[in-house]
CSV table of C-alpha atoms and ligand atoms in Angstrom, one decimal:
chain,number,residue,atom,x,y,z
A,517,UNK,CA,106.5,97.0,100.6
A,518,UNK,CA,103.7,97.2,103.0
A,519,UNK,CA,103.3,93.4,103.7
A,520,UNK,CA,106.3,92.2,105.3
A,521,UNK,CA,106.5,94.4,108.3
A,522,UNK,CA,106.0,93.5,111.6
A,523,UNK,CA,103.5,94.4,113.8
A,524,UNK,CA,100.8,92.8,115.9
A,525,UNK,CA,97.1,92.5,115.8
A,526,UNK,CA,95.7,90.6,117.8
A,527,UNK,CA,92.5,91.7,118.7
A,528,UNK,CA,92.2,92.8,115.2
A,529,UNK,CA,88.8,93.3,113.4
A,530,UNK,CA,90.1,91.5,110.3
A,531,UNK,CA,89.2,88.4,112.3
A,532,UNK,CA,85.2,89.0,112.4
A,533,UNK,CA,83.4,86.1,110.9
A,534,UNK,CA,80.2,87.9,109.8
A,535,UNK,CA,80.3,91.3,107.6
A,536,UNK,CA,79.3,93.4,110.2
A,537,UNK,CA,81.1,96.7,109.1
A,538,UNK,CA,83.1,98.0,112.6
A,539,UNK,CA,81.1,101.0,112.8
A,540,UNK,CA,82.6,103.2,115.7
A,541,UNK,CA,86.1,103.4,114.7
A,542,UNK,CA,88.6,105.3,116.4
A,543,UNK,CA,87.7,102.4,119.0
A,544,UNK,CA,90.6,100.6,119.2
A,545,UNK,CA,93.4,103.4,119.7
A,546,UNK,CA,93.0,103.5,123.5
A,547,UNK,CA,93.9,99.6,123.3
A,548,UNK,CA,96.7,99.0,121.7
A,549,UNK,CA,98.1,102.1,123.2
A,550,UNK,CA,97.5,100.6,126.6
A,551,UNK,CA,99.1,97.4,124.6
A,552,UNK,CA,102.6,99.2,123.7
A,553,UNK,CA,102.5,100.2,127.3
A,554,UNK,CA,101.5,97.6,129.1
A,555,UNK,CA,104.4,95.3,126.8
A,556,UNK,CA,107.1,97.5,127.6
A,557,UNK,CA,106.6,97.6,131.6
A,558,UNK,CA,106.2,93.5,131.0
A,559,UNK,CA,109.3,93.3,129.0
A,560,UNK,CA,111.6,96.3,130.3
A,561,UNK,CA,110.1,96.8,133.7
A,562,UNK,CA,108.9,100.3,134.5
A,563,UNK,CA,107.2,103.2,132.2
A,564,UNK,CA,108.1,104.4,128.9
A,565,UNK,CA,108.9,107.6,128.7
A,566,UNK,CA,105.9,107.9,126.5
A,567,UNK,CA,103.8,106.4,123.1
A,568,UNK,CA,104.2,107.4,120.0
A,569,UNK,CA,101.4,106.5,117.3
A,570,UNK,CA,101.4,106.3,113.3
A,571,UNK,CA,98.4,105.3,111.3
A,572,UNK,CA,97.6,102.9,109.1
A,573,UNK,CA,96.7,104.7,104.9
A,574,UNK,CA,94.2,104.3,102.4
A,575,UNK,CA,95.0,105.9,99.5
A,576,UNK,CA,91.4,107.5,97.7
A,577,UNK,CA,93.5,107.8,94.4
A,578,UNK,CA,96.8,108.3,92.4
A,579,UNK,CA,98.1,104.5,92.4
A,580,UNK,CA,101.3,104.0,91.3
A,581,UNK,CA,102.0,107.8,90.7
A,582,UNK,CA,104.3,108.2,93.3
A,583,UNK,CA,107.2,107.2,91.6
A,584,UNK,CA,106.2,108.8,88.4
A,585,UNK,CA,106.7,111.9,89.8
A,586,UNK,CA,103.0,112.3,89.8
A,587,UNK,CA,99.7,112.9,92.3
A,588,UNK,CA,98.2,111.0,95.1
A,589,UNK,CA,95.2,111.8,97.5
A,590,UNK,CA,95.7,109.2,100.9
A,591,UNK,CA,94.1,109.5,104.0
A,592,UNK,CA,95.2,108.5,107.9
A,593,UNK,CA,93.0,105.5,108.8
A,594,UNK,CA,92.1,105.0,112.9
A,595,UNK,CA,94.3,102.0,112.7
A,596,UNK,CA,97.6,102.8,114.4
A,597,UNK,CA,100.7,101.1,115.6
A,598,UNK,CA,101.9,103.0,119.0
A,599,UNK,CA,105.6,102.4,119.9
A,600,UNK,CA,106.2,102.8,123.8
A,601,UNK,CA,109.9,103.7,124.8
A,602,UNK,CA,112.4,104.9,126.4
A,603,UNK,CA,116.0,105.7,125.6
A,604,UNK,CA,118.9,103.4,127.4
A,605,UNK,CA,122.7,104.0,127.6
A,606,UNK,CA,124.6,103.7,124.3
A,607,UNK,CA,124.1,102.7,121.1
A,608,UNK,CA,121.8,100.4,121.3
A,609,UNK,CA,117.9,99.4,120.4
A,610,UNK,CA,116.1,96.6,121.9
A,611,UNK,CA,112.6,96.1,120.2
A,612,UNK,CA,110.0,94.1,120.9
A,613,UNK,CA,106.4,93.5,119.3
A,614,UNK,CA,103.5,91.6,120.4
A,615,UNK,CA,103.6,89.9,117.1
A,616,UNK,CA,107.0,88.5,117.5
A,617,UNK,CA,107.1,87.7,121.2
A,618,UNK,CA,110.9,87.9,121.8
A,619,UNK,CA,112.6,91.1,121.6
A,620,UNK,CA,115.6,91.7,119.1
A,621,UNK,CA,119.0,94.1,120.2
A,622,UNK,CA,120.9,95.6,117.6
A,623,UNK,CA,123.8,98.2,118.1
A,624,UNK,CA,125.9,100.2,116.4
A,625,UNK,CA,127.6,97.5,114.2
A,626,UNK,CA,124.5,96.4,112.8
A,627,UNK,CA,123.1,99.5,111.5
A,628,UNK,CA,126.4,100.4,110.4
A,629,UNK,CA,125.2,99.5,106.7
A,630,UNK,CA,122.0,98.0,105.4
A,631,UNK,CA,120.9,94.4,105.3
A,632,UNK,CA,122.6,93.4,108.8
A,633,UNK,CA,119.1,93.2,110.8
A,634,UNK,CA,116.8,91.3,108.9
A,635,UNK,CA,113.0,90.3,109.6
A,636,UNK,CA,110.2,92.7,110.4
A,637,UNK,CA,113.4,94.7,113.3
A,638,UNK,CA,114.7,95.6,109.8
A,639,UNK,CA,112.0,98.5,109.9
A,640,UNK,CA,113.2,99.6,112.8
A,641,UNK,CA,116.7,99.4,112.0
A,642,UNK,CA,116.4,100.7,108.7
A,643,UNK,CA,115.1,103.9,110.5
A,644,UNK,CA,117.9,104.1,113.1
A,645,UNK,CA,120.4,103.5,109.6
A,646,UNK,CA,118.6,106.3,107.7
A,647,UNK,CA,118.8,108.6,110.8
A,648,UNK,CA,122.3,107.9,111.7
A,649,UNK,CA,123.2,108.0,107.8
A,650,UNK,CA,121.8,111.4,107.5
A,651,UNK,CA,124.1,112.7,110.5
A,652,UNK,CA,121.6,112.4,113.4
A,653,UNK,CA,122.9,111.4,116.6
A,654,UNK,CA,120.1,108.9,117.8
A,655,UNK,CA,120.0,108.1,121.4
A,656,UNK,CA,119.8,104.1,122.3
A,657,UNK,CA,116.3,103.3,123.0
A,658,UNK,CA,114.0,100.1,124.5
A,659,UNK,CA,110.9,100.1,122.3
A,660,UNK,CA,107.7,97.9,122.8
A,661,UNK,CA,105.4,98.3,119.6
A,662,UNK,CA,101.8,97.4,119.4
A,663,UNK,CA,99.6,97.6,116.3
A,664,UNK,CA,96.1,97.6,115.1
A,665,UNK,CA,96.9,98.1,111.4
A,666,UNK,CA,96.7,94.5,109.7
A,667,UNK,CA,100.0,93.1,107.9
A,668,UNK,CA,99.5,92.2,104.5
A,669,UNK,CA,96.9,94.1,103.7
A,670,UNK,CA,98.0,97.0,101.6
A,671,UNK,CA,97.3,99.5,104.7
A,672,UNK,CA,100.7,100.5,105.2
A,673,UNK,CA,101.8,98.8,108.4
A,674,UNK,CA,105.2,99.1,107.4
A,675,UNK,CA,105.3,102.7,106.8
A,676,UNK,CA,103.4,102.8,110.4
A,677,UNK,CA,106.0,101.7,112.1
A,678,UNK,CA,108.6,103.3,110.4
A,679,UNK,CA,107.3,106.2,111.2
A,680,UNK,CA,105.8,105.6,114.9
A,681,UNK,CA,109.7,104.6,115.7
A,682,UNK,CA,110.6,107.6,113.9
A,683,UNK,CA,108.7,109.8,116.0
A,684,UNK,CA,109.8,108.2,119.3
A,685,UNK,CA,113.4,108.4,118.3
A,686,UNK,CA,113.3,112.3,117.6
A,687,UNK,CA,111.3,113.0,121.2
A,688,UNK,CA,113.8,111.3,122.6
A,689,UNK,CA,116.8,112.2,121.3
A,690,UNK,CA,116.1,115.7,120.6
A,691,UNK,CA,116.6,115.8,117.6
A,692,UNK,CA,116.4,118.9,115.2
A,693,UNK,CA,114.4,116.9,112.4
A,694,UNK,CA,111.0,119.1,111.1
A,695,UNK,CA,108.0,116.6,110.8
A,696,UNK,CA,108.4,117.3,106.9
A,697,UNK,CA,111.9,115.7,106.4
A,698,UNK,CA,110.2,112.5,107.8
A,699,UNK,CA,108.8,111.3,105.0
A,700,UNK,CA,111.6,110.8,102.7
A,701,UNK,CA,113.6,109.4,106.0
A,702,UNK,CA,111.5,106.6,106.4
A,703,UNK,CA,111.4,105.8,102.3
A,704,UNK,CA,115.3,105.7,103.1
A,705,UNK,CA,115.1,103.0,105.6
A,706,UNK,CA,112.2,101.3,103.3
A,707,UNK,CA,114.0,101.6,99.9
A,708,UNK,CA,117.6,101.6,101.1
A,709,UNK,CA,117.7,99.4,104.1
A,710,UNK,CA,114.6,96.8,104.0
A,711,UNK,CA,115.2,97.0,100.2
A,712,UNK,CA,112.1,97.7,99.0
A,713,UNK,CA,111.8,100.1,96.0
A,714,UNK,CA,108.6,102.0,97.3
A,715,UNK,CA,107.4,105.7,96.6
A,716,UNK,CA,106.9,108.4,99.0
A,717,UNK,CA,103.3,107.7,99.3
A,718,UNK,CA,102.7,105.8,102.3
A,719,UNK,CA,105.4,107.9,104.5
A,720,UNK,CA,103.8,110.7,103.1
A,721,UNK,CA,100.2,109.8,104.3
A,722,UNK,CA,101.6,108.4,107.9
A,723,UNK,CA,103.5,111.0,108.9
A,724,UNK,CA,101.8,114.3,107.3
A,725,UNK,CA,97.6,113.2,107.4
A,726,UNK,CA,95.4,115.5,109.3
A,727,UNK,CA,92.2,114.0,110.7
A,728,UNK,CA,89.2,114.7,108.7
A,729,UNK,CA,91.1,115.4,105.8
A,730,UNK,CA,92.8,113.8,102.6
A,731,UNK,CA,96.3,114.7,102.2
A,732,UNK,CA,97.2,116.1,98.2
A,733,UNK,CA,100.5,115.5,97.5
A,734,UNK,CA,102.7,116.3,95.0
A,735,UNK,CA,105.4,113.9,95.1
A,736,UNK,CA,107.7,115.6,93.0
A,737,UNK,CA,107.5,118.7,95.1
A,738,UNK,CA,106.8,117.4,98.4
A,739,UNK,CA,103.9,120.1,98.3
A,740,UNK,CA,100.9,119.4,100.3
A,741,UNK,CA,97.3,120.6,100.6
A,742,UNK,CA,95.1,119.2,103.6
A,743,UNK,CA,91.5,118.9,101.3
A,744,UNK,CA,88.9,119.0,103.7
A,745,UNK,CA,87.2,114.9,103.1
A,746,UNK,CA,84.5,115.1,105.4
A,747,UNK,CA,82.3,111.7,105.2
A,748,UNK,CA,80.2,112.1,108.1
A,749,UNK,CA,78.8,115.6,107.0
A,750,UNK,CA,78.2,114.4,103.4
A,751,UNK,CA,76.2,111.4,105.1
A,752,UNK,CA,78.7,109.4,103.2
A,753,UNK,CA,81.4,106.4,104.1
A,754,UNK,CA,84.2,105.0,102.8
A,755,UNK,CA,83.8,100.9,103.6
A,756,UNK,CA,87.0,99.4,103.5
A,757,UNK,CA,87.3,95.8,102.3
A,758,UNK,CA,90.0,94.1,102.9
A,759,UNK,CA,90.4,91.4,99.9
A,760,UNK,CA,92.1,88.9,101.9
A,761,UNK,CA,93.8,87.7,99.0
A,762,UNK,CA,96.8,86.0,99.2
A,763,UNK,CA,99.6,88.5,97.7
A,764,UNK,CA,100.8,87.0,94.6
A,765,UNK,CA,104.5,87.7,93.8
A,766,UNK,CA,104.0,91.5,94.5
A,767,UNK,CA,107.1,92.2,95.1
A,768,UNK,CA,108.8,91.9,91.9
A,769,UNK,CA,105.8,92.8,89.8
A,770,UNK,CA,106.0,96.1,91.9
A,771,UNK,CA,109.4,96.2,90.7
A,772,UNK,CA,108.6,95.5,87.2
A,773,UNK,CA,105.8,98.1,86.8
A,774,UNK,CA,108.1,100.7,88.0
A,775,UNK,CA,111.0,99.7,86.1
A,776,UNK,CA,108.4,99.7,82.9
A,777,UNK,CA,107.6,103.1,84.0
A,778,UNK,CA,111.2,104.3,84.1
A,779,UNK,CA,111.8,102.8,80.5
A,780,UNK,CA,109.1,104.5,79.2
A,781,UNK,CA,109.7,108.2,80.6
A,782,UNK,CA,113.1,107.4,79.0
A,783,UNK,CA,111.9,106.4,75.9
A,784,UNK,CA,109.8,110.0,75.3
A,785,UNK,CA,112.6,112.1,76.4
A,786,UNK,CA,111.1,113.3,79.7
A,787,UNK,CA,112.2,112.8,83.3
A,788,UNK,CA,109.0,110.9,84.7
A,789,UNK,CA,105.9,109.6,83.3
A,790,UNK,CA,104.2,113.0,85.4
A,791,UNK,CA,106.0,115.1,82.6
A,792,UNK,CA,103.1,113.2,79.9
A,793,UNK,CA,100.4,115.8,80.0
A,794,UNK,CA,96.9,114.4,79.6
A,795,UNK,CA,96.6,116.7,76.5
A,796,UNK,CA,99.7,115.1,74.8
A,797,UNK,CA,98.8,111.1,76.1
A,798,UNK,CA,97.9,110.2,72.8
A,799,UNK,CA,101.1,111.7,71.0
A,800,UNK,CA,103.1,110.0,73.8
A,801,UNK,CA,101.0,106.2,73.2
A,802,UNK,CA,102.0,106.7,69.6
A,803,UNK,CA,105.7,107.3,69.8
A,804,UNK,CA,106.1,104.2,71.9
A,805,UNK,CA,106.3,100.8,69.9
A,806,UNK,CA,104.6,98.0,72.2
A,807,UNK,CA,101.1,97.6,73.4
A,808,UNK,CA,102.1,97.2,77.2
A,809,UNK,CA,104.3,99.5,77.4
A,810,UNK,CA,101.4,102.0,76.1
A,811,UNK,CA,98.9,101.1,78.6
A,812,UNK,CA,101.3,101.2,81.4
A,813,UNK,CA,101.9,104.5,80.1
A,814,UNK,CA,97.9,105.2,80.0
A,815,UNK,CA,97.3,104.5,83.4
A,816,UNK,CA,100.2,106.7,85.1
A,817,UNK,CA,99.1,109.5,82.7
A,818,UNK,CA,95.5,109.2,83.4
A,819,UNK,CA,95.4,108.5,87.0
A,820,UNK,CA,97.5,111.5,87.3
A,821,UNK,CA,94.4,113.5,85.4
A,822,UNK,CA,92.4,111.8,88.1
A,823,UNK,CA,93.5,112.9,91.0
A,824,UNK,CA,93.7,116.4,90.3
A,825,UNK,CA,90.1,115.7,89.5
A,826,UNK,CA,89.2,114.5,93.0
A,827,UNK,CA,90.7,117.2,94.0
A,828,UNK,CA,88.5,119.4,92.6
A,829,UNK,CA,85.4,117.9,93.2
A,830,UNK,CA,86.4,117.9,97.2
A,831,UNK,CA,87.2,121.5,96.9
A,832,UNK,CA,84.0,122.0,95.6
A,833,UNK,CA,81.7,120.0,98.2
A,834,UNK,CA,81.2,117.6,95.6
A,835,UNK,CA,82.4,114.4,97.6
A,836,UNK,CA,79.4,112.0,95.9
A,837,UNK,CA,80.7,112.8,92.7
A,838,UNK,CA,83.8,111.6,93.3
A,839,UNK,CA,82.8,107.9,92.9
A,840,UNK,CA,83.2,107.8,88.7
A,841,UNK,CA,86.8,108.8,88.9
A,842,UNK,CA,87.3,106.0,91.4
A,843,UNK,CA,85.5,103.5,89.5
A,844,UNK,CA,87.8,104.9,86.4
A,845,UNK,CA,90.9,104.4,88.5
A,846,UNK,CA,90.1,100.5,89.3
A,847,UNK,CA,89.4,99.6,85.8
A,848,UNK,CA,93.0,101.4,84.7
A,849,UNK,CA,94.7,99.5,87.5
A,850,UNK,CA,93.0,96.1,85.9
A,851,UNK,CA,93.0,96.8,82.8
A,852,UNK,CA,96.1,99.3,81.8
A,853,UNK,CA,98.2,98.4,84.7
A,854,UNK,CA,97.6,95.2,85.3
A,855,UNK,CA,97.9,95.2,88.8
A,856,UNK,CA,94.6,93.6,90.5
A,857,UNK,CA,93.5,90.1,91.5
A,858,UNK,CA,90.2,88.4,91.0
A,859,UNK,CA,89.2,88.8,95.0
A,860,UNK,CA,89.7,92.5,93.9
A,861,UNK,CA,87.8,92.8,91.2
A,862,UNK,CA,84.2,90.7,93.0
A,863,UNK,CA,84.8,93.0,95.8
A,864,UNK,CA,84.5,95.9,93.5
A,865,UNK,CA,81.5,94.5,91.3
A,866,UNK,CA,79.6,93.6,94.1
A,867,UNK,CA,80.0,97.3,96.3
A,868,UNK,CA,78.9,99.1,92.3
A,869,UNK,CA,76.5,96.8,91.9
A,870,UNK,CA,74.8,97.1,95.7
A,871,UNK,CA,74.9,101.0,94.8
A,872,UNK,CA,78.5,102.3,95.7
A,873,UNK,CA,79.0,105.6,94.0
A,874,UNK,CA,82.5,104.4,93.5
A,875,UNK,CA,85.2,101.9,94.3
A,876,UNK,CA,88.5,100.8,93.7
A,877,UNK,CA,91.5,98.9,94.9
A,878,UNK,CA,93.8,101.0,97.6
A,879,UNK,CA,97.9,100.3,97.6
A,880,UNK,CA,100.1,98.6,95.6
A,881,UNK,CA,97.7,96.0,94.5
A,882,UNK,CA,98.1,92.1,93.9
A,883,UNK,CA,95.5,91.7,97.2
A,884,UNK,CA,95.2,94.7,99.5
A,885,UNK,CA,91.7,96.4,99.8
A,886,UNK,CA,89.3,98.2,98.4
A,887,UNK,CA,87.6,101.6,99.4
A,888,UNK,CA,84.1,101.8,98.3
A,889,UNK,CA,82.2,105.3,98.4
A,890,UNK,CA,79.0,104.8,99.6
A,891,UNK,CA,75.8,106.5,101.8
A,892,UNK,CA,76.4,105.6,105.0
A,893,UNK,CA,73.1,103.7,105.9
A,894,UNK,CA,74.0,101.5,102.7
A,895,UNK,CA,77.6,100.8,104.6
A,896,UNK,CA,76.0,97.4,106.2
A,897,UNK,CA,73.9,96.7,102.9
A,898,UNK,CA,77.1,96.8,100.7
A,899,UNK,CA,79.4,95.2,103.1
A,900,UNK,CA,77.2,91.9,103.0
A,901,UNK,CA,76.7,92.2,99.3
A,902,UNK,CA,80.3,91.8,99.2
A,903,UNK,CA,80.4,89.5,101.7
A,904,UNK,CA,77.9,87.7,99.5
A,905,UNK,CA,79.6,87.9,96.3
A,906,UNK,CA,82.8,86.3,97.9
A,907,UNK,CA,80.6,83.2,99.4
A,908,UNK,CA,79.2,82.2,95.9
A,909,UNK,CA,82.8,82.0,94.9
A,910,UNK,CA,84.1,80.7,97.4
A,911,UNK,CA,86.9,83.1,98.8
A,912,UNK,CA,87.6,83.6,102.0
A,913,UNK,CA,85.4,86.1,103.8
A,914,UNK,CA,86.2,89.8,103.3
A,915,UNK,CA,87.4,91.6,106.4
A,916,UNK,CA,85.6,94.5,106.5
A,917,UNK,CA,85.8,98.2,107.9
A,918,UNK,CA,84.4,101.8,108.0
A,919,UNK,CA,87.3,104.4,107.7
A,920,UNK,CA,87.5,108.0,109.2
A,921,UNK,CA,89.9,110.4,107.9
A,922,UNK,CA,92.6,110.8,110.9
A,923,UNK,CA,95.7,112.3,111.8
A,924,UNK,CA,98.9,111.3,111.1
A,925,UNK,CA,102.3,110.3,113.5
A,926,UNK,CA,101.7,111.9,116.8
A,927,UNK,CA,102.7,111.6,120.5
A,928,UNK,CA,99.9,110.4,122.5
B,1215,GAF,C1,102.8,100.8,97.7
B,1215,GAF,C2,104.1,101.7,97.7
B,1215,GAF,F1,104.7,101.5,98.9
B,1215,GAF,C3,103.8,103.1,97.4
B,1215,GAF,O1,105.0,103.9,97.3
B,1215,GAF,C4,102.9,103.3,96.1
B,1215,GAF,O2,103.7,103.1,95.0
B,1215,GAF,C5,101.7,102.3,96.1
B,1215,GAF,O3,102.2,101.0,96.4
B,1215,GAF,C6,101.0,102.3,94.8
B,1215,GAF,O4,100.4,103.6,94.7
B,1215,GAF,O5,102.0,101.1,98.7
C-alpha cells in the first residue's frame, strides 16, 4: 500500500510542532525539485537530463470502491516527489533517494520476475518489471528522487513515485505509452511486483489529476471527468490532518476487506459489489446470512451512492454542501467497514465540532488523514481545535496542512 515506499522528506511540514496550518502551499515544489537535482549531480556527477514530478492524493470520497468496481472522487495534492535522471548504457537502473542515502543498481536479472529487488527500490523496480513485462523496451537509467509527500501517511507516496519514475522512464526512452495506460502500469508494479493488492485509485489520481480540479473516476471503465473543485473561489479549504497514528496491521486487514468484498459479490451472483444498486441494497443485505458481511456490503454500496452525489453537488456550484456526504462517508468507514482508528475518529469530532461542514478519513485507513471541509478563515481555528482534542488525550500532535487541487505527473 501507500506506507512502505520510499521517499524522503526531510524538510517536511509533518514535522511542525505547533498547528499552524501551512498556508501557502505549492511552496515546497521548487525545493525538492532543486533536491532531486541537486542529489543526482552529487551522486552521478553532471545534470539530469531532466525532473519529472508526481503528486501526493487525497481522495474527497469513494473509499474502498476501487476494487469494487465502483466510484472515487481524488484530488492531486502540492506534495510531489520529483525524480531527476538520465538514461546510462544497458540494462541497468541505479536509484538513489535522500531517504535512503545509498543508491541501489539492479539490472536486467533482477527485474526479470517479481520479488528480486526488495525495500522501497522495489517501487522502482516494479515499474521497470511492469514496463518490460508489457513489451516496452526501457532504456537504463540513473535516477535521484526527492520527495515532499510524507511516508506513511495514506497520501500516496508510493503511487508518487511509481509514477514520477514512470514518467521519466517514458521521456527517456521514447516510449509509445499514452499518459492513460499509466495507471493500470503502475497498479502492475504495486499489485504484482511490491505485492500489494491495491485498486487503481491512487495511480489513477497521480498520474491523471488536473490542478484545480477533482478527478471522477470510474474504475470499472477507466472513464474520467475533471469536476471543476475550486476551494479558493468558494472561500472554502480542505485542512488536511494527518492522524499520525501508528498503522495497525493495515496490510492484511486491507487484504481482508477486499477479500470480504469479493465473497460477497460472489455470494449475490454479480461480478463486483458496484453491480448492488442503491435501490436494491436492502434485497442484497437480506440475501446475505452474516451481520459483517452485510455491513461490509453497506458501506461499498453506499459510498458508491455517495460519490456520485459529490459529484453532483460540484457540478452544481454547491461545494459547501458537500460536507454531509463526507461526514456520512467517515461514519460508514467506522461503523460499516470498520476501517478507522481512534486518532481518526478525535480528529474528525473535533474539525465537526469546531464548525467543519464535513470530514472524513482519506486512503485506506488504519491511520492516514483526514480532509476536513471548512471556510477558509476557520482553517487555523479548526486546525487547533484538533490540535487540542489530540493534547487532552494525549496523542501525538497532528501534522497538519491546507491542500490545493493540483495537477498530476508532469515534466518540470
Ligand atoms: C489504498 C489503496 F491503495 C487504494 O487502491 C484504495 O483501495 C484505498 O486504499 C481505499 O479507498 O489507498
Amino acid at each position: 500500500m501507500t506506507d512502505t515506499a520510499p521517499p524522503a522528506v526531510p524538510a517536511s511540514p509533518t514535522a511542525r510542532p505547533r498547528a499552524a496550518v501551512d498556508p501557502a502551499r505549492p511552496g515546497p515544489v521548487a525545493d525538492v525539485a532543486d533536491r532531486a537535482a541537486a542529489g543526482f549531480a552529487d551522486r552521478y556527477a553532471g545534470s539530469p537530463a531532466g525532473r519529472w514530478a508526481a503528486p501526493g492524493r487525497a481522495n474527497l470520497i469513494g473509499e474502498h470502491t476501487d476494487y469494487n468496481d465502483g466510484f472515487v472522487l481524488p484530488f492531486a495534492l502540492p506534495l510531489r516527489t520529483v525524480v531527476a535522471a538520465d538514461r546510462q548504457d544497458g540494462p541497468r537502473w541505479t536509484v538513489w533517494s535522500e531517504l535512503s542515502g545509498e543508491p541501489v543498481s539492479f539490472g536486467a536479472d533482477e527485474v526479470a520476475e517479481p520479488g528480486r529487488v526488495t525495500g522501497w527500490a522495489a517501487y522502482v523496480a516494479g515499474v521497470v518489471w511492469a514496463l518490460r513485462d508489457a513489451g516496452h523496451d526501457v532504456p537504463g537509467a540513473r535516477l535521484a528522487i526527492a520527495s515532499d509527500v510524507p511516508l506513511g501517511s495514506g497520501l500516496s507516496s508510493s503511487a508518487a513515485l511509481e509514477a514520477a519514475v514512470l514518467a521519466a522512464l517514458v521521456d527517456l526512452g521514447g516510449l509509445d505509452l499514452p499518459a492513460e495506460r499509466w495507471p493500470r502500469l503502475a497498479q502492475r508494479a504495486e499489485n504484482a511486483y511490491v505485492g500489494a493488492p491495491t485498486g487503481i485509485l491512487d495511480q489513477s489520481a497521480v498520474i491523471r489529476c488536473r490542478a484545480g480540479h477533482a478527478l471522477f473516476l470510474d474504475c470499472r471503465t477507466e472513464a474520467i471527468e475533471h469536476i471543476p473543485f475550486d476551494l479558493a473561489a468558494a472561500g472554502l479549504a480542505v485542512l488536511v490532518v494527518d492522524s499520525r497514528a501508528p498503522h495497525r496491521h493495515a496490510d492484511g486487514e486491507y487484504a481482508a476487506r477486499r477479500a470480504a468484498c469479493e465473497r460477497a459479490a460472489h455470494l449475490l451472483g454479480v461480478p463486483a459489489l458496484r453491480d448492488v444498486p442503491a435501490a436494491g441494497l436492502d434485497a442484497a443485505l437480506a440475501r446475505l446470512d452474516d451481520d459483517e458481511t452485510r455491513r461490509r456490503v453497506r458501506h461499498v454500496v453506499t459510498e458508491d451512492q455517495r460519490v456520485l452525489d459529490t459529484v453532483e453537488l460540484l457540478r452544481a456550484g454547491r461545494v459547501r454542501d458537500t460536507g454531509p456526504l463526507l461526514t456520512a462517508s467517515h461514519a460508514s468507514m467506522r461503523d460499516d467497514f470498520e476501517i478507522t482508528v481512534p486518532e481518526v475518529d478525535t480528529a474528525v469530532e473535533a474539525a465537526l465540532a469546531a464548525g467543519a461542514y464535513g470530514a472524513r478519513m482519506t486512503g485506506g485507513g488504519f491511520g492516514g488523514c483526514v480532509l476536513a471541509l471548512v471556510d477558509a478563515d476557520r482553517a487555523d481555528a479548526v486546525a487547533d481545535a484538533v490540535t487540542a482534542a489530540y493534547a487532552e488525550r494525549g496523542y501525538r500532535a497532528p501534522g497538519l496542512y491546507r491542500a490545493t487541487p493540483a495537477p498530476g505527473a508532469h515534466r518540470l
